[in-house]
Short mmCIF file of C-alpha atoms in Angstrom, two decimals:
data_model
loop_
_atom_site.label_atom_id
_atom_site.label_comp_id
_atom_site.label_asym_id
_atom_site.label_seq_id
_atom_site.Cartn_x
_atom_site.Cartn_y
_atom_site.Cartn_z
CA UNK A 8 106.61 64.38 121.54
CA UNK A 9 109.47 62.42 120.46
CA UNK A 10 110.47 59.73 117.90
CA UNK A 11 109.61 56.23 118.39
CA UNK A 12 112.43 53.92 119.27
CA UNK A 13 110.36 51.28 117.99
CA UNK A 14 111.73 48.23 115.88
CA UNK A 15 111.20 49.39 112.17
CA UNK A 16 109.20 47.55 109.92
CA UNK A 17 111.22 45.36 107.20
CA UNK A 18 109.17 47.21 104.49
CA UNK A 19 111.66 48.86 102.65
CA UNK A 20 109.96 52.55 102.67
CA UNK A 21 109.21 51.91 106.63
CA UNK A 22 112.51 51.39 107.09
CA UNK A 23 113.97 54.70 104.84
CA UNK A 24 111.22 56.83 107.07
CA UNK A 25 112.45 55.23 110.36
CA UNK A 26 115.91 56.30 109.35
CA UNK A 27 115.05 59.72 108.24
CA UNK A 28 113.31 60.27 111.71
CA UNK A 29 116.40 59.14 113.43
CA UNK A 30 118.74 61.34 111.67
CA UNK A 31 116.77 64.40 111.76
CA UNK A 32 116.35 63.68 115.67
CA UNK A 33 119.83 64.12 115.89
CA UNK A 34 118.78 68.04 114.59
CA UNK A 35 118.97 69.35 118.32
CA UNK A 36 117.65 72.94 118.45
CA UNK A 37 120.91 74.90 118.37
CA UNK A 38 122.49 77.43 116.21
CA UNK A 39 124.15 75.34 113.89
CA UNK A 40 121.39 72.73 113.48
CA UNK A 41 118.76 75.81 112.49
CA UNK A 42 121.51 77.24 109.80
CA UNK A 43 121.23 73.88 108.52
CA UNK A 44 118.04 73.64 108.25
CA UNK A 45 117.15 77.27 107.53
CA UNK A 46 119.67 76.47 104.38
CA UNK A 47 117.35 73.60 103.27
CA UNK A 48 114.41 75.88 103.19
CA UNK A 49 116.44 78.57 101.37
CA UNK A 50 116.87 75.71 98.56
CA UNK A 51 113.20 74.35 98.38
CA UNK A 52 111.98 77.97 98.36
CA UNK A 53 114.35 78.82 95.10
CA UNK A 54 113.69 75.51 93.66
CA UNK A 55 109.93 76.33 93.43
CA UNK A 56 109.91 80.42 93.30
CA UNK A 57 112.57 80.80 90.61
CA UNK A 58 111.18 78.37 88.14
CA UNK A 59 107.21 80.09 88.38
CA UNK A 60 108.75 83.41 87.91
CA UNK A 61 110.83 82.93 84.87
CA UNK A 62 108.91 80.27 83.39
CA UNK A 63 104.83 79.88 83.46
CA UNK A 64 104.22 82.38 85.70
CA UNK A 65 105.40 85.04 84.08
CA UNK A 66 102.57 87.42 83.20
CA UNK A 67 101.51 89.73 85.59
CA UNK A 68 98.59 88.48 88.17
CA UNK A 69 94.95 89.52 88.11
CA UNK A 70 95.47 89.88 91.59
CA UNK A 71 96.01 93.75 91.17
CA UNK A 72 99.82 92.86 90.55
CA UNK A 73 100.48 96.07 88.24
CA UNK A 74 99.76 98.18 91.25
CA UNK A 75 101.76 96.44 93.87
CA UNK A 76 104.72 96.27 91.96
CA UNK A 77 103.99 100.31 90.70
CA UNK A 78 104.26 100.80 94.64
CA UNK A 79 106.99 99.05 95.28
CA UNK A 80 109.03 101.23 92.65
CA UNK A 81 107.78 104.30 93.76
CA UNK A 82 108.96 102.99 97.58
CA UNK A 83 112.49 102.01 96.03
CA UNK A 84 113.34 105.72 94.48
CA UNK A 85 111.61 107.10 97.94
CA UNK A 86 107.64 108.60 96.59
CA UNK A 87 104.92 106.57 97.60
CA UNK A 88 101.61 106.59 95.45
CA UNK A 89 98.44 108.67 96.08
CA UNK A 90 94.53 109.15 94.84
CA UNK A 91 94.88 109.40 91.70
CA UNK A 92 98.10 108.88 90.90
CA UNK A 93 99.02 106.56 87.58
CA UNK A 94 101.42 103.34 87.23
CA UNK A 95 104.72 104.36 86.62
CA UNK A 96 105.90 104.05 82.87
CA UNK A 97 108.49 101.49 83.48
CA UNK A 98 105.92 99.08 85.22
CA UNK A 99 103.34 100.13 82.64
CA UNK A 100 106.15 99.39 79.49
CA UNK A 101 106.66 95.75 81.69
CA UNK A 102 102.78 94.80 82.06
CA UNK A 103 102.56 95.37 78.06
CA UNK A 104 105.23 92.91 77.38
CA UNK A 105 104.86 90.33 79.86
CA UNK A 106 100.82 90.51 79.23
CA UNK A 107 98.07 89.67 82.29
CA UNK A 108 95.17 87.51 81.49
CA UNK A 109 91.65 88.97 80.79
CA UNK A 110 93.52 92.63 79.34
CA UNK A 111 94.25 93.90 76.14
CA UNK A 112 96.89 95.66 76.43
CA UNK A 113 98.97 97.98 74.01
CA UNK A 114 101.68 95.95 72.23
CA UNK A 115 104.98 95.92 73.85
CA UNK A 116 107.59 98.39 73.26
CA UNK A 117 104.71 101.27 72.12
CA UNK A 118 105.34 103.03 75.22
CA UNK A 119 101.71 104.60 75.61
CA UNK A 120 100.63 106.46 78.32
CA UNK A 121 98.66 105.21 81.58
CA UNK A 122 95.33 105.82 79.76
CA UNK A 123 95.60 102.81 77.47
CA UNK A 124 95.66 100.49 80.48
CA UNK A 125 92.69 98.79 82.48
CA UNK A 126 91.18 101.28 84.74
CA UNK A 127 93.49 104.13 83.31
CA UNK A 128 96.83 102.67 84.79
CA UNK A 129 95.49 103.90 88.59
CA UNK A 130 97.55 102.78 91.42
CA UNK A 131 94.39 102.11 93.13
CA UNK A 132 95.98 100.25 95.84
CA UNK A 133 97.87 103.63 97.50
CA UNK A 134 95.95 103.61 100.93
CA UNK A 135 98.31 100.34 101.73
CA UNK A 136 100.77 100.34 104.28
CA UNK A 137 104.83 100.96 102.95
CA UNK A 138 106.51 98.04 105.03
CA UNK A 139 106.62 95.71 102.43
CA UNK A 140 106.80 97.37 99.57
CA UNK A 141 110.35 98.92 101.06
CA UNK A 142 111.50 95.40 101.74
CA UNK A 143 110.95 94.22 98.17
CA UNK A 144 111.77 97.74 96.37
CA UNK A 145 114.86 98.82 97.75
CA UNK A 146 116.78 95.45 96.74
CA UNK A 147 114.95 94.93 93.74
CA UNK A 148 116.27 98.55 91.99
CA UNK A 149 119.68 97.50 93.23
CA UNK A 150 119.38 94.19 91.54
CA UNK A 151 118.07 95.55 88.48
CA UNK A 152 120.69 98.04 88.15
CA UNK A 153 123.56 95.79 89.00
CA UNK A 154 122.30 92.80 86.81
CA UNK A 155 120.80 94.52 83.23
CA UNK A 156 119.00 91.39 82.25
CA UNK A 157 117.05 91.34 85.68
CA UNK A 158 114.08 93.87 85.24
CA UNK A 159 112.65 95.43 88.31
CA UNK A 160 109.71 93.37 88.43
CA UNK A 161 111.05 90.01 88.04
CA UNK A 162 113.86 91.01 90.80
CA UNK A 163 110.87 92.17 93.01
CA UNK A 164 109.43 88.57 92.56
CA UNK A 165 112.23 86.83 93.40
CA UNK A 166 112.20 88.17 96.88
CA UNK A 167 109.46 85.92 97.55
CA UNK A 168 112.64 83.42 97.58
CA UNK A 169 113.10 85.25 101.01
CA UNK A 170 109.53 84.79 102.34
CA UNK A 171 108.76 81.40 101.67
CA UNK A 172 111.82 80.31 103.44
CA UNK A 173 111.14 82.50 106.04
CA UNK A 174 107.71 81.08 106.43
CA UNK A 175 109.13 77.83 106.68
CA UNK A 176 111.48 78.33 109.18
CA UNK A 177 109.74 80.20 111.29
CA UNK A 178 106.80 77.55 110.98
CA UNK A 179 109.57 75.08 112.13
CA UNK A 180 110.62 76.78 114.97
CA UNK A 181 106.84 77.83 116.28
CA UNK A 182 106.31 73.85 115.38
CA UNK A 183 109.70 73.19 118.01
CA UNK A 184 107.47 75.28 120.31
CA UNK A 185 104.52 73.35 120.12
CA UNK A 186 106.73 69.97 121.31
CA UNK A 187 106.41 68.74 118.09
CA UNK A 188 108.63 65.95 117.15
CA UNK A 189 111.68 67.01 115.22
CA UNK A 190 111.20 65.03 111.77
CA UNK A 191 107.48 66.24 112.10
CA UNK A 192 108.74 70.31 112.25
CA UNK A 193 111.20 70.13 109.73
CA UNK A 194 108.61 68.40 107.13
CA UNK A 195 105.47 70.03 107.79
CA UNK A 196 106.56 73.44 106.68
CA UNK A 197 107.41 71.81 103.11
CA UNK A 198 103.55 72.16 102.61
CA UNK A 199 102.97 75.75 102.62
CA UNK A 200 104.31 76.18 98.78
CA UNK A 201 101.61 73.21 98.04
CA UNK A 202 98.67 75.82 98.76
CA UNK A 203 98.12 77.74 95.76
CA UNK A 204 97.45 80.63 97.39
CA UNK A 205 100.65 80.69 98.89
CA UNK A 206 102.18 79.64 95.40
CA UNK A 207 100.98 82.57 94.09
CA UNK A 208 101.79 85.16 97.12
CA UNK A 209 105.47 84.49 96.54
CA UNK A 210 105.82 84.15 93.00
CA UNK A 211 104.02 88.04 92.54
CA UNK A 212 104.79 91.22 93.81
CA UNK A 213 102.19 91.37 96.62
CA UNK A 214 102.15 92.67 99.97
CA UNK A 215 100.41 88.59 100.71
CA UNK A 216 103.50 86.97 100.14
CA UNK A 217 104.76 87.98 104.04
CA UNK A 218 101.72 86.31 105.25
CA UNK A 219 102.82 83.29 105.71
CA UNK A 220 105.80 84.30 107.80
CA UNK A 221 103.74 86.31 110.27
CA UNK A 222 101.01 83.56 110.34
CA UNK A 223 104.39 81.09 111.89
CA UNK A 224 105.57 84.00 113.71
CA UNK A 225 101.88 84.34 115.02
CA UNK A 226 102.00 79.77 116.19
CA UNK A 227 105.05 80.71 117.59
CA UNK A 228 103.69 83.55 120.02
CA UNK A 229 100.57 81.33 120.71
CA UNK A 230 103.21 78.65 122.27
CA UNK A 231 104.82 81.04 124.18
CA UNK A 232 101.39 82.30 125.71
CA UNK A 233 99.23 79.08 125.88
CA UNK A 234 102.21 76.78 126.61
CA UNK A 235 104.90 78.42 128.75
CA UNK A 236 102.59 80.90 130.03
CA UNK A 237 104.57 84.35 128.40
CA UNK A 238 102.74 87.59 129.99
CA UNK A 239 104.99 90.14 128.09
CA UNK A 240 103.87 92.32 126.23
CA UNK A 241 106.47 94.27 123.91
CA UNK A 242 107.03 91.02 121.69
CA UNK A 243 103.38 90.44 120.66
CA UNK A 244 102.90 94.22 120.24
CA UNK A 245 105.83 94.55 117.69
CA UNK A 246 105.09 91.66 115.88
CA UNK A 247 101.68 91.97 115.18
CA UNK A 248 102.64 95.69 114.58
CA UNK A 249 105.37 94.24 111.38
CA UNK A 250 102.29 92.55 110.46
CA UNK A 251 99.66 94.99 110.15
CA UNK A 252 102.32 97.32 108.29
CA UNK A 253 102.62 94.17 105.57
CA UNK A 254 98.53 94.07 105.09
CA UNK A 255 96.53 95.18 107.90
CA UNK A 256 94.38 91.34 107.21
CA UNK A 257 98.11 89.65 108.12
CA UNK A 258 97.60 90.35 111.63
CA UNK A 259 94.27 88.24 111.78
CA UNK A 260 96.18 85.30 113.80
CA UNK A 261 97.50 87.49 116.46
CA UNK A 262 93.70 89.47 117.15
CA UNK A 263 92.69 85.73 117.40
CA UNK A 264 95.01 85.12 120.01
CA UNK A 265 93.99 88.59 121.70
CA UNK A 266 90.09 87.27 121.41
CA UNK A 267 91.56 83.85 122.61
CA UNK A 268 93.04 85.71 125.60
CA UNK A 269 89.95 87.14 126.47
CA UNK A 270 87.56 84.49 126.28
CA UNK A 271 89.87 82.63 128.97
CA UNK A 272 89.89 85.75 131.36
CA UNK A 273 86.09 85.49 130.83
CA UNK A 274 85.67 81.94 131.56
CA UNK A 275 87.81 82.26 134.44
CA UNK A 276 86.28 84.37 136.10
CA UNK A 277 84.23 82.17 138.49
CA UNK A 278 87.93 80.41 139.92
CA UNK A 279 90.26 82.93 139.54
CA UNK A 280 89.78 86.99 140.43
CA UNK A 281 90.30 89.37 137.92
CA UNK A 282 93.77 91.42 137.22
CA UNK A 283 93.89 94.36 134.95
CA UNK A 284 97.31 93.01 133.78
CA UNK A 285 95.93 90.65 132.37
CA UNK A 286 94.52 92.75 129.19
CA UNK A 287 97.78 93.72 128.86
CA UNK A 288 98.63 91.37 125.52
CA UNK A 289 95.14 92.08 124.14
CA UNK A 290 95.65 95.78 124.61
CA UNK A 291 98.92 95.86 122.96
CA UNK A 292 97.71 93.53 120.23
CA UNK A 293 94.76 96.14 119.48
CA UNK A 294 96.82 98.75 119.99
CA UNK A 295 99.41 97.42 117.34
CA UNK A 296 96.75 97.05 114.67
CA UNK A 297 94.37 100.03 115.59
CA UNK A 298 97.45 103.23 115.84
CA UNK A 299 99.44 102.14 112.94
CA UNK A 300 96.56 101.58 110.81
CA UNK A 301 94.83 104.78 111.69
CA UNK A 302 97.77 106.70 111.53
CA UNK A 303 99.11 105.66 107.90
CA UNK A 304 95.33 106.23 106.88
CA UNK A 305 95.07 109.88 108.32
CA UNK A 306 98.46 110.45 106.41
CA UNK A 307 97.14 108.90 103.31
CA UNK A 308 94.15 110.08 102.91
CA UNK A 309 94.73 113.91 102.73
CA UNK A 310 96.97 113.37 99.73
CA UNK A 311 96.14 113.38 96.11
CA UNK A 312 93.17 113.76 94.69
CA UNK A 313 90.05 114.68 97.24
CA UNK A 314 87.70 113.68 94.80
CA UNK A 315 88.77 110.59 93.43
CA UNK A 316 86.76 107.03 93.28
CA UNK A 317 88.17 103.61 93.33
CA UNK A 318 87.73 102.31 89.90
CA UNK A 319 87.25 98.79 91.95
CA UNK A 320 84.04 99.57 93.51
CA UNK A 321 81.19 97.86 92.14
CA UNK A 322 83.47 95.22 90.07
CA UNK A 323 83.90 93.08 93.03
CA UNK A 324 82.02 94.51 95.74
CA UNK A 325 77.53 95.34 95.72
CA UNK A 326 75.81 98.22 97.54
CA UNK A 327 74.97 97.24 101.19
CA UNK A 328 70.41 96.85 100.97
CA UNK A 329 69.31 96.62 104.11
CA UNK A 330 71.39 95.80 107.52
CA UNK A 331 74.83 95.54 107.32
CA UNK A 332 74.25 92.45 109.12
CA UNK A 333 72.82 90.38 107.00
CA UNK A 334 75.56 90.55 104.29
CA UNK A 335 77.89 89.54 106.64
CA UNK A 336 75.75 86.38 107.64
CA UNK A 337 76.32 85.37 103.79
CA UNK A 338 79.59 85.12 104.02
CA UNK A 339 80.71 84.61 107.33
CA UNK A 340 81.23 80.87 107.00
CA UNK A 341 83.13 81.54 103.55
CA UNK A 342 86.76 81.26 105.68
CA UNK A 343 86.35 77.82 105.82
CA UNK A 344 87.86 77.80 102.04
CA UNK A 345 91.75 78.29 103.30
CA UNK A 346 93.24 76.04 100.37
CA UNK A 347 90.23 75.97 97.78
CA UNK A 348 89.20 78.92 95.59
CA UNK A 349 92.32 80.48 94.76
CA UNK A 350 93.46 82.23 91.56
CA UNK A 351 96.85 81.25 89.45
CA UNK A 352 97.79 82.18 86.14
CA UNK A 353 96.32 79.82 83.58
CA UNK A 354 99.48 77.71 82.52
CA UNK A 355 99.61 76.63 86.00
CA UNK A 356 95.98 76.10 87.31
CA UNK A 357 95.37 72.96 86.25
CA UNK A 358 93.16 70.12 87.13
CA UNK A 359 95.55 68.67 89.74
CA UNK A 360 95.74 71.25 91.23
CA UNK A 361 92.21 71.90 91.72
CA UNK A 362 91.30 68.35 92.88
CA UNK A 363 94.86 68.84 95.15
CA UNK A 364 93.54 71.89 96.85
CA UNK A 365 89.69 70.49 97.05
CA UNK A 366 91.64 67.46 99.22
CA UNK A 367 93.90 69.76 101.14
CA UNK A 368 90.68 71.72 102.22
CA UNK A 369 88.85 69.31 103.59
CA UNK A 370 91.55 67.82 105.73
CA UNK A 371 93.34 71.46 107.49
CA UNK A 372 89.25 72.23 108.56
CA UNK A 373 89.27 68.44 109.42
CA UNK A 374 92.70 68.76 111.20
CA UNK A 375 91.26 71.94 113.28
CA UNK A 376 88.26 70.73 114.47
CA UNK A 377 90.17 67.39 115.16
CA UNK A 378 92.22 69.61 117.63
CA UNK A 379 89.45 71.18 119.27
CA UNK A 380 88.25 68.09 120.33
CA UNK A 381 90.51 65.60 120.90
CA UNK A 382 92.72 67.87 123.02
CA UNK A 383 90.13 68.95 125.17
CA UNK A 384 91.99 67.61 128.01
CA UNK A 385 95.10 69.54 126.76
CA UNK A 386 93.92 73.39 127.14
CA UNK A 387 97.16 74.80 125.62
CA UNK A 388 97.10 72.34 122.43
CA UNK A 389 93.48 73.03 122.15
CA UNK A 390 94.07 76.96 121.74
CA UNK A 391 95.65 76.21 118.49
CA UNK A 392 92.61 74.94 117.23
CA UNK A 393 90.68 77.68 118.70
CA UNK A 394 93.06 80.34 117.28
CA UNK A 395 92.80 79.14 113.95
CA UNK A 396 88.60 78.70 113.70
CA UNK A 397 88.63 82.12 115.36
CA UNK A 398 90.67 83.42 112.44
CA UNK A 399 88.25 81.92 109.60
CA UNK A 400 85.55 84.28 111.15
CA UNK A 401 87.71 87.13 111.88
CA UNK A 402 88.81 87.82 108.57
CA UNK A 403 85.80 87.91 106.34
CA UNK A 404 83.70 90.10 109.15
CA UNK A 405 87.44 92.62 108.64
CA UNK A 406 86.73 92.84 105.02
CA UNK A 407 83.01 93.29 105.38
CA UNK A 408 83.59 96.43 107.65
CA UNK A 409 86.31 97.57 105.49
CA UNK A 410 84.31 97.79 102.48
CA UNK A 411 81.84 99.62 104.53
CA UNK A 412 83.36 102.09 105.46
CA UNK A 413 85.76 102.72 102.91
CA UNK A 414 83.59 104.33 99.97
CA UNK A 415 80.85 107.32 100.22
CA UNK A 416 78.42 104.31 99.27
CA UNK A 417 78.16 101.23 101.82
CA UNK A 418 79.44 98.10 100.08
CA UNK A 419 79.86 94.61 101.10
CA UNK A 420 81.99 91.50 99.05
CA UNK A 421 79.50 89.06 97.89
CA UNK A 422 82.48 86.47 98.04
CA UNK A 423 85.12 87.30 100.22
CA UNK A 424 88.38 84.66 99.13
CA UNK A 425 90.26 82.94 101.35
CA UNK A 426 93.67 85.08 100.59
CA UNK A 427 92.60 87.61 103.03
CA UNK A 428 92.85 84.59 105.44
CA UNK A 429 96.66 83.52 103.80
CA UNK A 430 97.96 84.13 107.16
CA UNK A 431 96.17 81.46 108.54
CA UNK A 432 97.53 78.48 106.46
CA UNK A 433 100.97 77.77 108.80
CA UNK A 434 98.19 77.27 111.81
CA UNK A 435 96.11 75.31 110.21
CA UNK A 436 99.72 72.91 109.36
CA UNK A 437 100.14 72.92 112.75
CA UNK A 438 96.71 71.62 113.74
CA UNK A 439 97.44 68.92 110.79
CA UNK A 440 100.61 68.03 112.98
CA UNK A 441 98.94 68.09 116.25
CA UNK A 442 95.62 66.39 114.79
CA UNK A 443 97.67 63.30 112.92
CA UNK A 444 100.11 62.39 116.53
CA UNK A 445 96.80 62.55 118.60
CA UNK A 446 95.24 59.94 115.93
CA UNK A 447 98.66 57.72 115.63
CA UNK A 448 99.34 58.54 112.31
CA UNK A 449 102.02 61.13 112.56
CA UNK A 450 103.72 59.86 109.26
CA UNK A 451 100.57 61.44 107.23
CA UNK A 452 101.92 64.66 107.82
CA UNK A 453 105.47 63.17 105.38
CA UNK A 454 103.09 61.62 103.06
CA UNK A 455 100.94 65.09 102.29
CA UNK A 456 104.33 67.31 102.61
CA UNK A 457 105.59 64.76 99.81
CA UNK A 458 102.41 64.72 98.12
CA UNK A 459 102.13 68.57 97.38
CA UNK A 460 105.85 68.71 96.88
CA UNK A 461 105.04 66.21 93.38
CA UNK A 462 101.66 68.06 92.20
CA UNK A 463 104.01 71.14 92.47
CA UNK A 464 106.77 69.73 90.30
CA UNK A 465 103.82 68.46 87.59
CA UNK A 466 102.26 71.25 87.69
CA UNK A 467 105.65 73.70 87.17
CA UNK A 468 106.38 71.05 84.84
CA UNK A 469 103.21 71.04 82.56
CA UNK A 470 103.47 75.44 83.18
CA UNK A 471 106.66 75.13 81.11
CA UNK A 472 105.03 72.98 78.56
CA UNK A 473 102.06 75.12 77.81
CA UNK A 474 104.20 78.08 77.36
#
């Protein structure tokens, strides 16, 4: 895809966009253009996470932030949490000063004990692989101890500075790989900060705020496979590998592709004979996900307490009545909901951004199913489609088993949210890109980029104002 050459428009903004396009053509993929540009993204990514963290989204998230960020200590001066084992005081004295919403908590500066915390100050969230919590630990106790009025926490937070514009550029360069027109790439990836979820991944200490660099990483590796045809094996086995150790749910985009893989060989099979190399990517996939999981899991789950219970189960998860089957038919469909039904902390989810997100919904489902059919004579554009829908029924049936398996008494989640699916957002803003240059209206993808980029600034802006 390139730029039109056309004769611009004399509409004033026509002409500004035809100009933009022009100079960003001139963006050729080489070193010095992608420091440029990876430099850009380091800037957008502070200009949002920095704000959020100091300002309105202070407070500690619902979304079990106390224990991710008790982890992520522990990881920095080398323990690592177990069943049973309480929040460390320092991240206990920070949650009682900073407050969460929903808690009371004891007033700051008391210094009492894990016991006068929701759920007894557990680090419930142990049995969670180290990677990330050693990428966002280790420099956040140096910051914290070369900067006194940086606490851990907030230093922890503002790694997500680091993620986002990873995510971005890595979205960029997948987007490159796609043959996506250069003014299109470099735009595009301004829209993951507009999800909320995302908002929220890299503005807390949570192991979620890497998924949307692996979720580029994974577009990227789809290109390479479904485009130029890549057979190798040791790339998508280590990065799906980094992923699982993030979250185990952040590799959902590369099993897709290994599912994706399959189903071709499958469908093949009546023009084309059969060649065990070619289960080599799915096999290394699996394999990535499958012997690092079990393995941290073995090694977790012998320490601690043997006869401890997760003081989670039966808050947001039922007993499994009946087949295990039909729960998962409830909510199989509920991955549909990548942008909608998110959680923020109150001075920032506001009505914009909950009619912003309803609109953002509908079009990124629109956008995939748009790619599914309209590139049906364009097999490797088509897979992007295909990878993402895959995805949105991966993840919920991952969470379903989990929860099955993982307590003496079979649960299921009665609404499974579309953060477990976070990784899938930078493919489905790819399928937006693809989608809007198959319809002629390429420039849609400048006008939504722009669009979230505003209800962000409102919203940060009306944060600070509630405060």
């Amino acid at each position: 895809m390139s730029v039109s050459t056309a004769e611009p428009s004399r509409f004033a903004p026509s002409r500004w966009i035809h100009g933009l396009e022009e100079w960003i053509a001139k963006f050729h993929d080489t070193p010095c253009s992608r420091i440029v540009i990876a430099v850009f993204y380091v800037i957008v990514a502070a200009a949002v996470v920095i704000p959020v963290v100091v300002g309105p989204g202070k407070a500690l998230s619902r979304i079990d932030e106390p224990t991710h960020a008790d982890y992520a200590w522990q990881v920095a001066h080398f323990q690592l949490p177990r069943a049973g084992s309480a929040i460390a005081q320092p991240i206990l004295d920070h949650w009682a000063c900073v407050g969460q919403e929903g808690y009371e908590l004891p007033e700051c500066g008391s210094g009492e004990g894990a016991w006068a915390f929701p759920y007894d100050g557990q680090n419930y969230n142990f049995a969670h692989p180290p990677l990330y919590y050693a990428v966002v630990g280790l420099p956040a106790r140096a910051v914290d101890a070369i900067f006194p009025g940086v606490d851990f926490v907030t230093a922890a937070r503002l790694m997500g500075v680091g993620f986002l514009a990873g995510g971005m550029f890595m979205l960029y360069v997948a987007l490159r790989r796609w043959r996506l027109d250069p003014a299109a790439a470099v735009i595009a990836p301004l829209l993951l900060p507009a999800f909320p979820r995302e908002l929220h991944a890299v503005t807390t200490v949570n192991p979620d705020a890497a998924a949307a660099l692996f979720g580029a990483a994974a577009v990227w590796l789809a290109a390479k496979i479904f485009v130029e045809d890549y057979r190798g094996w040791v790339l998508p086995a280590v990065l799906t590998g980094l992923a699982g150790l993030t979250k185990t749910i952040t590799a959902v985009p590369f099993i897709a592709i290994a599912l994706l893989i399959l189903f071709r060989l499958v469908r093949d099979l009546r023009v084309r004979r059969f060649h065990r190399a070619d289960l080599v990517v799915p096999i290394a996939i699996a394999g990535a996900v499958l012997v690092p999981y079990g393995l941290w899991q073995l090694f977790q789950g012998g320490r601690g307490d043997p006869y401890w219970t997760n003081p989670l189960v039966g808050l947001n998860t039922r007993d499994v009545e009946g087949l295990p089957g039909s729960e998962w038919l409830e909510t199989a469909f509920s991955g549909i909901n990548l942008a909608s039904e998110y959680y923020l902390q109150p001075p920032l989810d506001v009505a914009l951004m909950v009619s912003w997100t309803r609109l953002l919904n509908i079009i990124i489902i629109g956008a995939v199913f748009s790619v599914i059919v309209a590139c049906a004579k364009e097999p490797a554009r088509r897979s992007l489609g295909w990878m993402v829908l895959a995805g949105v029924f991966i993840y919920p049936t991952i969470v379903q088993v989990q929860a099955y398996l993982n307590t003496a008494v079979p649960q299921y989640f009665p609404n499974v949210t579309g953060r477990y699916g976070l990784a899938l957002i930078p493919g489905a803003i790819a399928c937006m890109c693809v989608a809007a240059w198959k319809a002629g209206y390429r420039r849609i993808v400048y006008f939504f980029a722009l669009g979230g980029l505003v209800v962000l600034g409102i919203v940060i802006s009306n944060g600070f104002m509630a405060m």
